[in-house]
Amino acid sequence: MLSEDQVKALYPRAAPEHLAAFQAQADGLLQGYGMARKATRLQFFLAQMGHESAGLTRTEEDLNYRAERLLVIWPKRFPSLADAAPYARNPEKLAECVYGGRRDLGNKLPGDGWLFRGRGYIQLTGRITYAEVGAIAGLDLVNQPELVAGPDHALLVSCAFWEWKGLNKLCDTGDFEAVTRRVSGGLHGLQDPKAWLDKVRRVLATPPAPENQPAAELAVAVQRALQARGYTEIGAADGDIGPRSIAAITRFRLAAGLPSGLIDKRLLKALEIAV
């Protein structure tokens, strides 16, 4: 679906480990979460990730600001240099100031502002978001928030966020501005995500065709094996490797000490499925 050359063209400055993980996981995750099924969904998703992460190069929010910059970013919170000075070049203190104790983010404990700062290809922020997205992805992001930014799980987390926000249906309307607003909370700096969308469309050139999922019989065998081991969130063993199956596979792989991925030889061996 996405070739290695396309991924490199889209995100040329990304670290090699992020490019490699993205390439290895993209087909399965983008198909499983539905973005690959329509060109607009895929284009909007890749563009939003490019914008939010500066081309997969910024996976943690940079809160190391000069005092003058704080007045620009948070003018109501820091109306003067004197107000901003204690937080300048102090990322952890600044995170607690701007994110700590915020009920809308679910940050209720001391340190939550820093612990659940923006991370990932689509900047997750706040305890609630980490918990909700983690539940969809099958990851404990509340107790392991660093997984959001690591190459092994960053794409999965972005897909789970997309699912959580119901963005595929919104993409189907063709309203890129509405998608941008739902991802970032507003339209400030809209020219950058629009530039990313133009780049994505140029790189992909033609609408991508969905890749085939694993053979239905194999997918059903995997689903049944996971059900037998208590991963009942899959629902019916119907051969459709969608978000719930992906989350269960991810949880099982973590528990079994397997590297990130979907249905491969390691998973089949761990589930005692003969091919």
GROMACS .gro file of N, CA, C and O in nm, residues 50-102:
model
  212
   50GLY      N    1   0.203   1.421   0.973
   50GLY     CA    2   0.317   1.500   0.930
   50GLY      C    3   0.320   1.635   0.996
   50GLY      O    4   0.426   1.682   1.041
   51HIS      N    5   0.205   1.700   1.003
   51HIS     CA    6   0.196   1.831   1.068
   51HIS      C    7   0.224   1.823   1.217
   51HIS      O    8   0.306   1.899   1.270
   52GLU      N    9   0.156   1.733   1.286
   52GLU     CA   10   0.166   1.726   1.432
   52GLU      C   11   0.306   1.687   1.479
   52GLU      O   12   0.350   1.729   1.586
   53SER      N   13   0.376   1.607   1.401
   53SER     CA   14   0.507   1.555   1.444
   53SER      C   15   0.624   1.616   1.368
   53SER      O   16   0.737   1.570   1.384
   54ALA      N   17   0.596   1.717   1.285
   54ALA     CA   18   0.700   1.776   1.201
   54ALA      C   19   0.771   1.668   1.120
   54ALA      O   20   0.893   1.657   1.119
   55GLY      N   21   0.693   1.585   1.055
   55GLY     CA   22   0.748   1.481   0.970
   55GLY      C   23   0.809   1.365   1.046
   55GLY      O   24   0.912   1.310   1.006
   56LEU      N   25   0.743   1.326   1.156
   56LEU     CA   26   0.788   1.217   1.244
   56LEU      C   27   0.920   1.248   1.314
   56LEU      O   28   0.991   1.157   1.358
   57THR      N   29   0.953   1.376   1.327
   57THR     CA   30   1.077   1.414   1.395
   57THR      C   31   1.052   1.466   1.537
   57THR      O   32   1.145   1.471   1.617
   58ARG      N   33   0.930   1.506   1.567
   58ARG     CA   34   0.899   1.560   1.700
   58ARG      C   35   0.796   1.469   1.767
   58ARG      O   36   0.677   1.476   1.738
   59THR      N   37   0.842   1.383   1.855
   59THR     CA   38   0.753   1.286   1.919
   59THR      C   39   0.725   1.320   2.065
   59THR      O   40   0.651   1.249   2.131
   60GLU      N   41   0.785   1.428   2.117
   60GLU     CA   42   0.752   1.478   2.250
   60GLU      C   43   0.741   1.629   2.244
   60GLU      O   44   0.821   1.695   2.176
   61GLU      N   45   0.645   1.683   2.315
   61GLU     CA   46   0.622   1.827   2.314
   61GLU      C   47   0.744   1.900   2.371
   61GLU      O   48   0.794   1.866   2.477
   62ASP      N   49   0.789   2.000   2.299
   62ASP     CA   50   0.903   2.080   2.343
   62ASP      C   51   0.852   2.195   2.429
   62ASP      O   52   0.789   2.288   2.380
   63LEU      N   53   0.877   2.188   2.557
   63LEU     CA   54   0.831   2.291   2.650
   63LEU      C   55   0.946   2.375   2.704
   63LEU      O   56   0.932   2.443   2.805
   64ASN      N   57   1.058   2.374   2.632
   64ASN     CA   58   1.176   2.449   2.674
   64ASN      C   59   1.177   2.585   2.605
   64ASN      O   60   1.247   2.607   2.506
   65TYR      N   61   1.095   2.679   2.657
   65TYR     CA   62   1.075   2.808   2.592
   65TYR      C   63   1.145   2.922   2.666
   65TYR      O   64   1.161   2.919   2.788
   66ARG      N   65   1.180   3.023   2.588
   66ARG     CA   66   1.223   3.150   2.647
   66ARG      C   67   1.101   3.222   2.703
   66ARG      O   68   0.987   3.198   2.661
   67ALA      N   69   1.124   3.312   2.797
   67ALA     CA   70   1.014   3.385   2.859
   67ALA      C   71   0.935   3.463   2.754
   67ALA      O   72   0.811   3.467   2.758
   68GLU      N   73   1.005   3.524   2.658
   68GLU     CA   74   0.936   3.603   2.556
   68GLU      C   75   0.841   3.517   2.474
   68GLU      O   76   0.733   3.563   2.434
   69ARG      N   77   0.881   3.394   2.450
   69ARG     CA   78   0.797   3.304   2.369
   69ARG      C   79   0.672   3.262   2.447
   69ARG      O   80   0.565   3.243   2.387
   70LEU      N   81   0.685   3.248   2.577
   70LEU     CA   82   0.569   3.209   2.659
   70LEU      C   83   0.458   3.313   2.650
   70LEU      O   84   0.339   3.277   2.654
   71LEU      N   85   0.494   3.439   2.639
   71LEU     CA   86   0.394   3.544   2.627
   71LEU      C   87   0.314   3.530   2.499
   71LEU      O   88   0.195   3.566   2.493
   72VAL      N   89   0.377   3.475   2.394
   72VAL     CA   90   0.311   3.459   2.265
   72VAL      C   91   0.220   3.336   2.267
   72VAL      O   92   0.107   3.340   2.217
   73ILE      N   93   0.269   3.226   2.325
   73ILE     CA   94   0.195   3.099   2.321
   73ILE      C   95   0.079   3.099   2.420
   73ILE      O   96  -0.031   3.052   2.389
   74TRP      N   97   0.103   3.149   2.541
   74TRP     CA   98  -0.001   3.151   2.644
   74TRP      C   99  -0.017   3.294   2.699
   74TRP      O  100   0.019   3.323   2.814
   75PRO      N  101  -0.069   3.386   2.617
   75PRO     CA  102  -0.075   3.527   2.659
   75PRO      C  103  -0.163   3.552   2.781
   75PRO      O  104  -0.134   3.642   2.861
   76LYS      N  105  -0.269   3.474   2.798
   76LYS     CA  106  -0.356   3.495   2.914
   76LYS      C  107  -0.290   3.445   3.042
   76LYS      O  108  -0.307   3.504   3.149
   77ARG      N  109  -0.216   3.336   3.030
   77ARG     CA  110  -0.152   3.278   3.148
   77ARG      C  111  -0.027   3.357   3.188
   77ARG      O  112   0.006   3.368   3.306
   78PHE      N  113   0.042   3.410   3.086
   78PHE     CA  114   0.166   3.484   3.112
   78PHE      C  115   0.155   3.622   3.047
   78PHE      O  116   0.207   3.646   2.938
   79PRO      N  117   0.090   3.716   3.114
   79PRO     CA  118   0.070   3.848   3.054
   79PRO      C  119   0.194   3.937   3.056
   79PRO      O  120   0.198   4.039   2.986
   80SER      N  121   0.298   3.899   3.133
   80SER     CA  122   0.418   3.982   3.141
   80SER      C  123   0.541   3.893   3.152
   80SER      O  124   0.532   3.775   3.186
   81LEU      N  125   0.657   3.951   3.125
   81LEU     CA  126   0.782   3.877   3.138
   81LEU      C  127   0.805   3.832   3.281
   81LEU      O  128   0.861   3.725   3.305
   82ALA      N  129   0.761   3.912   3.375
   82ALA     CA  130   0.777   3.875   3.516
   82ALA      C  131   0.696   3.749   3.548
   82ALA      O  132   0.741   3.662   3.625
   83ASP      N  133   0.577   3.739   3.489
   83ASP     CA  134   0.495   3.619   3.511
   83ASP      C  135   0.559   3.496   3.446
   83ASP      O  136   0.549   3.385   3.498
   84ALA      N  137   0.621   3.516   3.331
   84ALA     CA  138   0.676   3.404   3.254
   84ALA      C  139   0.812   3.358   3.304
   84ALA      O  140   0.849   3.241   3.288
   85ALA      N  141   0.889   3.449   3.363
   85ALA     CA  142   1.028   3.420   3.398
   85ALA      C  143   1.047   3.292   3.479
   85ALA      O  144   1.140   3.214   3.450
   86PRO      N  145   0.965   3.260   3.578
   86PRO     CA  146   0.989   3.138   3.657
   86PRO      C  147   0.975   3.008   3.578
   86PRO      O  148   1.022   2.903   3.622
   87TYR      N  149   0.910   3.016   3.462
   87TYR     CA  150   0.884   2.895   3.383
   87TYR      C  151   0.972   2.885   3.259
   87TYR      O  152   0.967   2.784   3.188
   88ALA      N  153   1.049   2.989   3.234
   88ALA     CA  154   1.136   2.989   3.117
   88ALA      C  155   1.246   2.885   3.131
   88ALA      O  156   1.308   2.872   3.237
   89ARG      N  157   1.268   2.809   3.024
   89ARG     CA  158   1.371   2.704   3.021
   89ARG      C  159   1.354   2.602   3.134
   89ARG      O  160   1.450   2.544   3.180
   90ASN      N  161   1.229   2.582   3.176
   90ASN     CA  162   1.199   2.485   3.282
   90ASN      C  163   1.078   2.403   3.237
   90ASN      O  164   0.966   2.427   3.280
   91PRO      N  165   1.100   2.304   3.147
   91PRO     CA  166   0.988   2.230   3.085
   91PRO      C  167   0.895   2.164   3.186
   91PRO      O  168   0.773   2.168   3.169
   92GLU      N  169   0.949   2.099   3.288
   92GLU     CA  170   0.864   2.027   3.381
   92GLU      C  171   0.774   2.121   3.461
   92GLU      O  172   0.655   2.097   3.479
   93LYS      N  173   0.831   2.232   3.506
   93LYS     CA  174   0.752   2.330   3.580
   93LYS      C  175   0.646   2.393   3.490
   93LYS      O  176   0.531   2.415   3.533
   94LEU      N  177   0.683   2.420   3.366
   94LEU     CA  178   0.587   2.478   3.272
   94LEU      C  179   0.473   2.381   3.244
   94LEU      O  180   0.356   2.421   3.239
   95ALA      N  181   0.504   2.253   3.226
   95ALA     CA  182   0.400   2.154   3.201
   95ALA      C  183   0.300   2.149   3.315
   95ALA      O  184   0.179   2.138   3.294
   96GLU      N  185   0.350   2.155   3.437
   96GLU     CA  186   0.260   2.153   3.552
   96GLU      C  187   0.175   2.279   3.557
   96GLU      O  188   0.058   2.275   3.596
   97CYS      N  189   0.232   2.390   3.513
   97CYS     CA  190   0.158   2.516   3.514
   97CYS      C  191   0.045   2.515   3.411
   97CYS      O  192  -0.068   2.555   3.442
   98VAL      N  193   0.074   2.470   3.290
   98VAL     CA  194  -0.026   2.482   3.183
   98VAL      C  195  -0.118   2.360   3.172
   98VAL      O  196  -0.229   2.371   3.120
   99TYR      N  197  -0.073   2.243   3.222
   99TYR     CA  198  -0.153   2.122   3.209
   99TYR      C  199  -0.195   2.061   3.343
   99TYR      O  200  -0.292   1.985   3.348
  100GLY      N  201  -0.121   2.091   3.447
  100GLY     CA  202  -0.149   2.027   3.576
  100GLY      C  203  -0.283   2.071   3.635
  100GLY      O  204  -0.324   2.186   3.623
  101GLY      N  205  -0.353   1.975   3.696
  101GLY     CA  206  -0.478   2.005   3.763
  101GLY      C  207  -0.595   2.037   3.672
  101GLY      O  208  -0.701   2.081   3.720
  102ARG      N  209  -0.581   2.014   3.544
  102ARG     CA  210  -0.689   2.046   3.450
  102ARG      C  211  -0.787   1.930   3.441
  102ARG      O  212  -0.752   1.821   3.394
   0.00000   0.00000   0.00000
